[in-house]
PDB file of C-alpha atoms and ligand atoms in Angstrom:
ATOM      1  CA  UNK A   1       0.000   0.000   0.000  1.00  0.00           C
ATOM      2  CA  UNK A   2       1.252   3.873  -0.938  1.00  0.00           C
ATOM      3  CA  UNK A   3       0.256   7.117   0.763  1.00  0.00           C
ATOM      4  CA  UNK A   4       0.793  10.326  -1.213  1.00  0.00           C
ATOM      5  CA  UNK A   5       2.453  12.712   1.421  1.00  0.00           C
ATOM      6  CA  UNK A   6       4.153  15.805   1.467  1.00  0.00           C
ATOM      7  CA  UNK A   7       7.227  16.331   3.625  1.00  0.00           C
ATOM      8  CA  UNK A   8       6.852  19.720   5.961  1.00  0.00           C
ATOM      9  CA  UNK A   9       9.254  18.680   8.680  1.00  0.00           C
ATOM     10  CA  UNK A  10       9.100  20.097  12.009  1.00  0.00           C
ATOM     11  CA  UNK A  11      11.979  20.437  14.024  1.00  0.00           C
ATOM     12  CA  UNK A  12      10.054  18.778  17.252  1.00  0.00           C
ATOM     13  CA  UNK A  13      10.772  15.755  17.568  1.00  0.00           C
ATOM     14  CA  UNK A  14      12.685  13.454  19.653  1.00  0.00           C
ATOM     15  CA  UNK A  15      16.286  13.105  17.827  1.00  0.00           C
ATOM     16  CA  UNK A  16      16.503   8.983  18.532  1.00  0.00           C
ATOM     17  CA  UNK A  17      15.290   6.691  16.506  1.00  0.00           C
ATOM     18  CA  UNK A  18      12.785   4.325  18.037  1.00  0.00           C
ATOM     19  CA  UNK A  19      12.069   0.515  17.541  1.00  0.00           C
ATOM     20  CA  UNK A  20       9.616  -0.175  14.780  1.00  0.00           C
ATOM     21  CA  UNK A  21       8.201  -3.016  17.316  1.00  0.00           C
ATOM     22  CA  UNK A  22       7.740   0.199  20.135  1.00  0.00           C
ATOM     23  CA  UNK A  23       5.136   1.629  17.835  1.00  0.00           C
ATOM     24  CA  UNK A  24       1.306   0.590  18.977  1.00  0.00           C
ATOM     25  CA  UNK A  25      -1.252   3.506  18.792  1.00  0.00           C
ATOM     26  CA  UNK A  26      -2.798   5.951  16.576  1.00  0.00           C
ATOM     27  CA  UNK A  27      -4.000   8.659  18.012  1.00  0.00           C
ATOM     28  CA  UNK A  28      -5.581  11.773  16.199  1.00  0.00           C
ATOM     29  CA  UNK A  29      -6.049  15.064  17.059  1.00  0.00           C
ATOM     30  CA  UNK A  30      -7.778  17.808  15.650  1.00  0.00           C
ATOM     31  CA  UNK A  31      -5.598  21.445  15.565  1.00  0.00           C
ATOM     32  CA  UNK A  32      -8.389  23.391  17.177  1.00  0.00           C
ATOM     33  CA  UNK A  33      -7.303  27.089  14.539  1.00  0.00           C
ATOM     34  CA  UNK A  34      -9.554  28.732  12.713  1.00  0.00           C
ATOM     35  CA  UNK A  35      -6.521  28.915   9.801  1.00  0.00           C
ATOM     36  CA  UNK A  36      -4.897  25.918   8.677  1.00  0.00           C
ATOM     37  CA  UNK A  37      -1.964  27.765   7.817  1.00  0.00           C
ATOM     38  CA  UNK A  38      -1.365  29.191  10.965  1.00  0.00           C
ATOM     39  CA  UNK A  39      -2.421  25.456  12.259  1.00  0.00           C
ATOM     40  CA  UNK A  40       0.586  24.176   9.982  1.00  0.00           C
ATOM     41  CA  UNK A  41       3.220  26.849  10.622  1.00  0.00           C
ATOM     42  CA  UNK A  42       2.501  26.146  14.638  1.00  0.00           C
ATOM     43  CA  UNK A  43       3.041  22.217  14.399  1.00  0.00           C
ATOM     44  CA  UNK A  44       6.950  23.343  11.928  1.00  0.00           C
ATOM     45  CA  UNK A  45       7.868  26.329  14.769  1.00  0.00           C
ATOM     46  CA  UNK A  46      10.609  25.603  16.670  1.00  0.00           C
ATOM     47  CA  UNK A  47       9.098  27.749  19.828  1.00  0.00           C
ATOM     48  CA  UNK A  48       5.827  25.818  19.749  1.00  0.00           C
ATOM     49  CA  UNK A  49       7.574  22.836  20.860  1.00  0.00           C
ATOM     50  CA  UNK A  50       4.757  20.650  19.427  1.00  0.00           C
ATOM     51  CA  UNK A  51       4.126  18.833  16.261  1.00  0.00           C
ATOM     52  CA  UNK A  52       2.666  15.307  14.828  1.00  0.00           C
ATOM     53  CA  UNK A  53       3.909  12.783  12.281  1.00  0.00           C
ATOM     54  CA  UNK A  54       0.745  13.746  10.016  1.00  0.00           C
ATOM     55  CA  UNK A  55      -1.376  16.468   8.950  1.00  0.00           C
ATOM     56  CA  UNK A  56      -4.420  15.925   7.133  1.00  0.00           C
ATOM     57  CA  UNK A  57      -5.817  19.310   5.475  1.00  0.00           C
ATOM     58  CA  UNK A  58      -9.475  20.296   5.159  1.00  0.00           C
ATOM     59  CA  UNK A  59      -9.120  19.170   1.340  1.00  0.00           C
ATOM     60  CA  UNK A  60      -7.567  15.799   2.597  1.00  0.00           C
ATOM     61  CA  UNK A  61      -4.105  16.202   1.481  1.00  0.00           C
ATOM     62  CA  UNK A  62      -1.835  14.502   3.719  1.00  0.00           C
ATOM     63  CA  UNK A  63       1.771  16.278   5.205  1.00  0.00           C
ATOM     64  CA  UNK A  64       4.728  14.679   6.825  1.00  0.00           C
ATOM     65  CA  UNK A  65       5.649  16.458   9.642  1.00  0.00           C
ATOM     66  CA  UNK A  66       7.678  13.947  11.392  1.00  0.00           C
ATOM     67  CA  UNK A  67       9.304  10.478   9.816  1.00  0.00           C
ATOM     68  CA  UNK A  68       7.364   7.515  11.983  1.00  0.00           C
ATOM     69  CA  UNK A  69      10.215   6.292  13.461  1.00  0.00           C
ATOM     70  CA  UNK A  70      10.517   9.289  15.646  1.00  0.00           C
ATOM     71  CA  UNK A  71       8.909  10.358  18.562  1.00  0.00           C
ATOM     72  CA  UNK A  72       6.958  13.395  18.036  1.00  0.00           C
ATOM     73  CA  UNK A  73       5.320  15.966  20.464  1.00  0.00           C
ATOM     74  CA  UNK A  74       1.792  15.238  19.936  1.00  0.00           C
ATOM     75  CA  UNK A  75       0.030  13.898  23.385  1.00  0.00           C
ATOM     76  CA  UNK A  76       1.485  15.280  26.445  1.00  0.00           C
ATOM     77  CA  UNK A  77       0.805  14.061  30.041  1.00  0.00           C
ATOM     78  CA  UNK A  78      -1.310  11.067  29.132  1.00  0.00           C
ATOM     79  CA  UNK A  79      -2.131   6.951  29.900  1.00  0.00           C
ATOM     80  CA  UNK A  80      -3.960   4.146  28.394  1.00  0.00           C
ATOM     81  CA  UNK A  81      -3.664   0.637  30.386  1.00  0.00           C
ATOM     82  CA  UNK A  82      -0.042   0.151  31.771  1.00  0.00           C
ATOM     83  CA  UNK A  83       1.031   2.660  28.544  1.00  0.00           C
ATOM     84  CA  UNK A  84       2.434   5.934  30.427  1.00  0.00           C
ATOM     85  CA  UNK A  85       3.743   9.131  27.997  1.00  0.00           C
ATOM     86  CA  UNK A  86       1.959   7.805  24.783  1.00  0.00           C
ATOM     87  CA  UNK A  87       4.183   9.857  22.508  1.00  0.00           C
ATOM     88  CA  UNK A  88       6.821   7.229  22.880  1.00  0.00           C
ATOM     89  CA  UNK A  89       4.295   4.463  21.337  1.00  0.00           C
ATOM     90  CA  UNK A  90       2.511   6.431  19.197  1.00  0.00           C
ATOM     91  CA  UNK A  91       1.986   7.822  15.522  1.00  0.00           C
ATOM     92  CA  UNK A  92       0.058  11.303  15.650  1.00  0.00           C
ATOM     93  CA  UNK A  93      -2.338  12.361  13.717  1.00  0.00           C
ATOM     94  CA  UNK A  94      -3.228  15.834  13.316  1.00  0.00           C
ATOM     95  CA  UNK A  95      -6.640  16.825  11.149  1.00  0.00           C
ATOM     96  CA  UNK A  96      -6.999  20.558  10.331  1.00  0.00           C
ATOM     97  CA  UNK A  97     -10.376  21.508  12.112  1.00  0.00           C
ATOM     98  CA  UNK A  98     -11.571  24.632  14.524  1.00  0.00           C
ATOM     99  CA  UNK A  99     -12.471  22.812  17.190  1.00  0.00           C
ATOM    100  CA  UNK A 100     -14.509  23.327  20.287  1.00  0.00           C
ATOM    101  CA  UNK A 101     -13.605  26.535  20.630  1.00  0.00           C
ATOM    102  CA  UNK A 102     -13.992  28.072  17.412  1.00  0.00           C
ATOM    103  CA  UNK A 103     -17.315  27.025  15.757  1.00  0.00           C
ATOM    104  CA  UNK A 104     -16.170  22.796  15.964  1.00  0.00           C
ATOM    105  CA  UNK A 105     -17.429  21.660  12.626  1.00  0.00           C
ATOM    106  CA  UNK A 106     -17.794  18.186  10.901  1.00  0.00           C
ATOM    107  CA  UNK A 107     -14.956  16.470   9.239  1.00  0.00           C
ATOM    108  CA  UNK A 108     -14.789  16.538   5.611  1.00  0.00           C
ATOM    109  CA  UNK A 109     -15.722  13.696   3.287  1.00  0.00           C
ATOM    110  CA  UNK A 110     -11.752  14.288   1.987  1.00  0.00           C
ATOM    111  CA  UNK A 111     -10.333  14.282   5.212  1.00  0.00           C
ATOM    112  CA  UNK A 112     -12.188  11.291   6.261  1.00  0.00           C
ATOM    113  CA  UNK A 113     -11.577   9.542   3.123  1.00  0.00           C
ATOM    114  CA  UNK A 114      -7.554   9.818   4.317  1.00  0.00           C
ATOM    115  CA  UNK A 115      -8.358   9.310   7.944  1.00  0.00           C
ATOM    116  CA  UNK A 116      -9.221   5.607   6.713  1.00  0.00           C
ATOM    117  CA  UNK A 117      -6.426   5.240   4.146  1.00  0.00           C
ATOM    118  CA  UNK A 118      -3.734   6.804   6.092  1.00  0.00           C
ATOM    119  CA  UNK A 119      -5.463   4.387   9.090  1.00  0.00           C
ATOM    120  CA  UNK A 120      -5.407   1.377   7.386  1.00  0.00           C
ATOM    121  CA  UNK A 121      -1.846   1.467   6.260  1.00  0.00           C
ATOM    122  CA  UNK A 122      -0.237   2.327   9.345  1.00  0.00           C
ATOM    123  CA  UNK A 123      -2.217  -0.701  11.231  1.00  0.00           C
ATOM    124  CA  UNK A 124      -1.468  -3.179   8.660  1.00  0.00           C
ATOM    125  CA  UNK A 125       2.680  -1.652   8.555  1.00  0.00           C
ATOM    126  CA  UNK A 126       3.187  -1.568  12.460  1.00  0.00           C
ATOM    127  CA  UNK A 127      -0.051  -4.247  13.615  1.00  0.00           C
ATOM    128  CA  UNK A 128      -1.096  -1.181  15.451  1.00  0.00           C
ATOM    129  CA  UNK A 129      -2.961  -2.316  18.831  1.00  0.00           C
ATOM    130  CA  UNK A 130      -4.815   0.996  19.484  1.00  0.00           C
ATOM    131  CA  UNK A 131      -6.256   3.233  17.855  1.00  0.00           C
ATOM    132  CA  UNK A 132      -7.531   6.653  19.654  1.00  0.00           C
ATOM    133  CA  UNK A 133      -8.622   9.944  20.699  1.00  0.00           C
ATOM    134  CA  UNK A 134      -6.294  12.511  22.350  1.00  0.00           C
ATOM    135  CA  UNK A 135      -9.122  12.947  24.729  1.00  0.00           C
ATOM    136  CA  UNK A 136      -9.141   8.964  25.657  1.00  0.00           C
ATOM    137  CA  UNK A 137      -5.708   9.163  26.834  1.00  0.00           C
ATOM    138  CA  UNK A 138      -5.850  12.742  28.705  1.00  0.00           C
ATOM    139  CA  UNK A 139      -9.627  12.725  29.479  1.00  0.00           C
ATOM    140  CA  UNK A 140      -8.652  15.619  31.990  1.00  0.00           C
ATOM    141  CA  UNK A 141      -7.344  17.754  29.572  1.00  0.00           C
ATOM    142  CA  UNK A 142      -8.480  17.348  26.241  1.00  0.00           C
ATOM    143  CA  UNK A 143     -11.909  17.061  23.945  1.00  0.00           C
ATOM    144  CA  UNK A 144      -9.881  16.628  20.408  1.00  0.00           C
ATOM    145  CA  UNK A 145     -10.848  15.068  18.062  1.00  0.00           C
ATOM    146  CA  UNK A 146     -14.192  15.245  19.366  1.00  0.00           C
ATOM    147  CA  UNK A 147     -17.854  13.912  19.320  1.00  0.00           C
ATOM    148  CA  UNK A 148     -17.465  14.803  15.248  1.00  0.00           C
ATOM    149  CA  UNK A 149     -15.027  12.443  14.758  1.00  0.00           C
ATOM    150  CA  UNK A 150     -16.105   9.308  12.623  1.00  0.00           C
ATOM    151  CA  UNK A 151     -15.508   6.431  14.689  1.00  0.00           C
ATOM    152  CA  UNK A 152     -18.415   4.769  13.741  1.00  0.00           C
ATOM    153  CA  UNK A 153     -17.591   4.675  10.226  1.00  0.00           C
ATOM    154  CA  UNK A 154     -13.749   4.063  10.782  1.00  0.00           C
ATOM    155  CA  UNK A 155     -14.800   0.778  12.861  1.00  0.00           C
ATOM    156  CA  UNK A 156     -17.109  -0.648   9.927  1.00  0.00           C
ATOM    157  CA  UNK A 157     -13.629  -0.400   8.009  1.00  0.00           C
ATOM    158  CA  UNK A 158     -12.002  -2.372  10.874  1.00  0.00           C
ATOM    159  CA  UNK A 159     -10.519   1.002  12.617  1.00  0.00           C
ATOM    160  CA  UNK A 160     -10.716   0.870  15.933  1.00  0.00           C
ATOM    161  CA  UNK A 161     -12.687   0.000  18.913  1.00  0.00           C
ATOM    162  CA  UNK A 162     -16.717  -0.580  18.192  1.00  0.00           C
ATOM    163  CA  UNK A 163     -19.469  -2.082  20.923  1.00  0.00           C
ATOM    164  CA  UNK A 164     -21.846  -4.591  18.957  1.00  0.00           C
ATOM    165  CA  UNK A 165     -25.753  -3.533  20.077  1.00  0.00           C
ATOM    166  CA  UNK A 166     -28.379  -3.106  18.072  1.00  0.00           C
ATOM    167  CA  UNK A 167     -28.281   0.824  17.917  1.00  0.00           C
ATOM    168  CA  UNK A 168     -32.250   1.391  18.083  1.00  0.00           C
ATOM    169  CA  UNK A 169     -32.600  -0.410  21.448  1.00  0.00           C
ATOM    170  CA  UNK A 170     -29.761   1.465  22.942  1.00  0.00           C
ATOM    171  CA  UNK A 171     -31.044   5.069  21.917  1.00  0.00           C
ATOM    172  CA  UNK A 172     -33.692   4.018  24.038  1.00  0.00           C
ATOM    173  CA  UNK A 173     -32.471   3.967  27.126  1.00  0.00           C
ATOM    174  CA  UNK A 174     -30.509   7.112  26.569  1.00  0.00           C
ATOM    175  CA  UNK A 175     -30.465   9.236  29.641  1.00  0.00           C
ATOM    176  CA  UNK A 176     -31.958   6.765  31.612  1.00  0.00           C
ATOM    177  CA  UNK A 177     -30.876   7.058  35.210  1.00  0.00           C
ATOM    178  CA  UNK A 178     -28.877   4.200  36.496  1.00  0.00           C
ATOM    179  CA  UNK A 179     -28.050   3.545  40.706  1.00  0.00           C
ATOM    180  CA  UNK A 180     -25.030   3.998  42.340  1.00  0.00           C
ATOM    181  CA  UNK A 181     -24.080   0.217  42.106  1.00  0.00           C
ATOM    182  CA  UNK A 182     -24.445   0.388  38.007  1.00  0.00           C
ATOM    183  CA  UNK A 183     -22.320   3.903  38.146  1.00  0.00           C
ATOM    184  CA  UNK A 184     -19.407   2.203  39.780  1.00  0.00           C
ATOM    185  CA  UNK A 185     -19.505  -0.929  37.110  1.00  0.00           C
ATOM    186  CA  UNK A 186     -19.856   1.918  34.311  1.00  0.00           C
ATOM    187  CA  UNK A 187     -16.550   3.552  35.941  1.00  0.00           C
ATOM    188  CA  UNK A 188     -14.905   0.058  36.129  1.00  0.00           C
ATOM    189  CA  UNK A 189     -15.699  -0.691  32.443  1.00  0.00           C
ATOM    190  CA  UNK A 190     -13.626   2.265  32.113  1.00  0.00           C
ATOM    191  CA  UNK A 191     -10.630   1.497  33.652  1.00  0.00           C
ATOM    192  CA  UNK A 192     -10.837  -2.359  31.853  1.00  0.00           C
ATOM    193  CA  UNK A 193     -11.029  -0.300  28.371  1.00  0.00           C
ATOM    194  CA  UNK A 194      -7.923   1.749  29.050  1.00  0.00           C
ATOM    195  CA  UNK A 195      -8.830   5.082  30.516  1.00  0.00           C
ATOM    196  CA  UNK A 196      -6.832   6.392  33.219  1.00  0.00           C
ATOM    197  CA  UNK A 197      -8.314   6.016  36.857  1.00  0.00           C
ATOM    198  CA  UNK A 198      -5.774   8.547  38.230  1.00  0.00           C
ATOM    199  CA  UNK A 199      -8.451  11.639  39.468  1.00  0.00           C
ATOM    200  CA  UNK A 200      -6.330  15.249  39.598  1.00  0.00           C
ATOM    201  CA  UNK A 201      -7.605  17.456  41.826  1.00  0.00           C
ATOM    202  CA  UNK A 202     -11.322  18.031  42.012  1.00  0.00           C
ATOM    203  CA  UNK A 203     -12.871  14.875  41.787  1.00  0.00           C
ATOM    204  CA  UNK A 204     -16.247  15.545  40.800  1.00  0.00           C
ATOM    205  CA  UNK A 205     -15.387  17.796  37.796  1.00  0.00           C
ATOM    206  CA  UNK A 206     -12.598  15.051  36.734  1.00  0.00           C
ATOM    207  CA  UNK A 207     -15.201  12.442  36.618  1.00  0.00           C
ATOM    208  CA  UNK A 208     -17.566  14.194  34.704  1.00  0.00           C
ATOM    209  CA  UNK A 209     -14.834  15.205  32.026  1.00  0.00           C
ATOM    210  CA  UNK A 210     -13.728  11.229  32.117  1.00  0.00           C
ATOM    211  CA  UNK A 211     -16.964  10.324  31.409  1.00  0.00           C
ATOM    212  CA  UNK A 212     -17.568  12.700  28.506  1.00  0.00           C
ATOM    213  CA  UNK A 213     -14.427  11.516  26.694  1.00  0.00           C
ATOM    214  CA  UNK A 214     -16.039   8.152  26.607  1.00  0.00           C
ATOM    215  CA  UNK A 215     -19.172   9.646  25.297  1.00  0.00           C
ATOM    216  CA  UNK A 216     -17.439  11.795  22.392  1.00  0.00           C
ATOM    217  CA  UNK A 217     -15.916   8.447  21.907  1.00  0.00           C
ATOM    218  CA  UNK A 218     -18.798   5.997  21.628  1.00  0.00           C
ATOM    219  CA  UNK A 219     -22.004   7.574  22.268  1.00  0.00           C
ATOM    220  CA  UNK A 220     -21.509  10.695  20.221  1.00  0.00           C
ATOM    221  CA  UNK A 221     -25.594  11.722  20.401  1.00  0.00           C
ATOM    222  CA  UNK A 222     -25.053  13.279  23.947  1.00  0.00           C
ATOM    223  CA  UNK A 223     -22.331  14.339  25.806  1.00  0.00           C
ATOM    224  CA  UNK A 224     -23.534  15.459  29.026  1.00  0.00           C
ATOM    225  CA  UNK A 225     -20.800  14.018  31.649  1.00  0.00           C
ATOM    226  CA  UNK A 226     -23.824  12.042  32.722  1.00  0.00           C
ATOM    227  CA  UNK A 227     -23.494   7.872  33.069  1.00  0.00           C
ATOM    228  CA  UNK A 228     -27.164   6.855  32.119  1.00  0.00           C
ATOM    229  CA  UNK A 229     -28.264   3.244  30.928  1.00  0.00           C
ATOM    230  CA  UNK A 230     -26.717   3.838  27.650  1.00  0.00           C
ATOM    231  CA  UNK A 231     -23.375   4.379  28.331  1.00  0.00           C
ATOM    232  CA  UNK A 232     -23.848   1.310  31.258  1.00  0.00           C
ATOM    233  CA  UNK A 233     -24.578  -1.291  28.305  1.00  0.00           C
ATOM    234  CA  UNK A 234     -22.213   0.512  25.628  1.00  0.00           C
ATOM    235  CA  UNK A 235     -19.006   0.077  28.387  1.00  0.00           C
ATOM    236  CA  UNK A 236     -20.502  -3.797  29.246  1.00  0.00           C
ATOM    237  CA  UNK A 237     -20.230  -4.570  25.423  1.00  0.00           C
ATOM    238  CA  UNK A 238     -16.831  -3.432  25.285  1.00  0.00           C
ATOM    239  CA  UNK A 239     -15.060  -5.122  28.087  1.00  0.00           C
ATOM    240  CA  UNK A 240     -17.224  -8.593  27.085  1.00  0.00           C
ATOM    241  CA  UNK A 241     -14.010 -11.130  26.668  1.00  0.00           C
TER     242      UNK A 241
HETATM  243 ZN1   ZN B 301      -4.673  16.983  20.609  1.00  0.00          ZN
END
């Protein structure tokens, strides 16, 4: 399989090479500028001290900011399972959107189009193990890529995580109160997916913005910080062995 890239290097990077074999995640990001310019010329400035190994533009070309085999400065502070400081295991992915803060808007069909491709040939090249938000491994910090994000469709193409439920059903129980028993299995689930159970600071608020990652994740109709019945059987699908 080919990608059609163009090289943009940034200078921020680790300067060791890593292992092929060290390589497990994917995890995507969305730049969160209005400009994509300014987006790119961030991720290439040395004083940003930040960058990713790809940039996908809003008309789906694809840049190479760093070569794979280098660690990049994409994720920060963050966890998944025993995995501590995910830059060191992963290939980042950065898509050229507003975000949150500026008018978030839906992915293009382009840029979704090389969200797969670029997807499907880095699993197959490194047998990538996980593929992610940057909000599922730094639920406490981050919303990117966000509830827009086409996970749905990227798992139908055998991209990531899915839960197997018949949709209708589920929407039904959406915001259905559960008890406290059925909260504490939901936040279990959690910590059996991968999501850190480390709480900074203020506990409540943490929770609530651990619980909406896994919503812009996997139950992308509401994201209220709320576990409800929905969530409950979503997070009981997914740790099913
Ligand atoms: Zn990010």
């Amino acid at each position: 399989m080919h990608i059609n890239t163009t090289l943009n290097y940034s200078p921020n990077f680790n300067p060791k090479k890593r292992k092929f074999k060290q390589i497990k995640f994917i995890i995507f990001h969305y730049t969160g500028m209005k400009n994509e310019k300014e987006a790119i010329q961030r991720l290439t400035s040395v004083k940003s001290k930040v960058s990713s190994h790809y940039f996908i533009k809003n008309n789906g070309e694809l840049i190479t900011l760093v070569p794979e085999l280098y660690v990049s400065w994409h994720a920060g502070i963050s966890s998944w399972q025993k995995y501590k400081s995910i830059n060191k295991y992963s290939i980042g992915i950065e898509i050229s959107n507003p975000g949150h803060d500026n008018n978030y808007k839906k992915f293009s069909k382009k840029q979704i189009h090389s969200i797969l491709k670029l997807s499907k040939y880095l699993i197959k090249k490194y047998n990538i193990k996980f593929v992610l938000g940057h909000s599922d491994i730094a639920p406490y910090r981050k919303k990117d890529p966000g509830e827009k994000f086409p996970w749905k469709y990227l798992s139908t193409n055998r991209v990531g995580l899915w839960y197997d439920l018949n949709e209708k059903k589920l929407s039904k129980v959406r915001a259905v109160k559960v008890d406290k028993h059925d909260e504490n299995k939901f936040l279990k689930n959690l910590y059996k997916i991968g999501y850190s159970r480390f709480l900074p600071t203020d506990k409540y608020k943490n929770k609530r913005l651990l619980i909406k990652a896994f919503q812009r994740r996997f139950r992308q109709e509401l994201i209220n910080g709320l576990i409800d019945k929905e969530c409950l059987l979503i997070s009981n699908n997914l740790t099913k062995t």
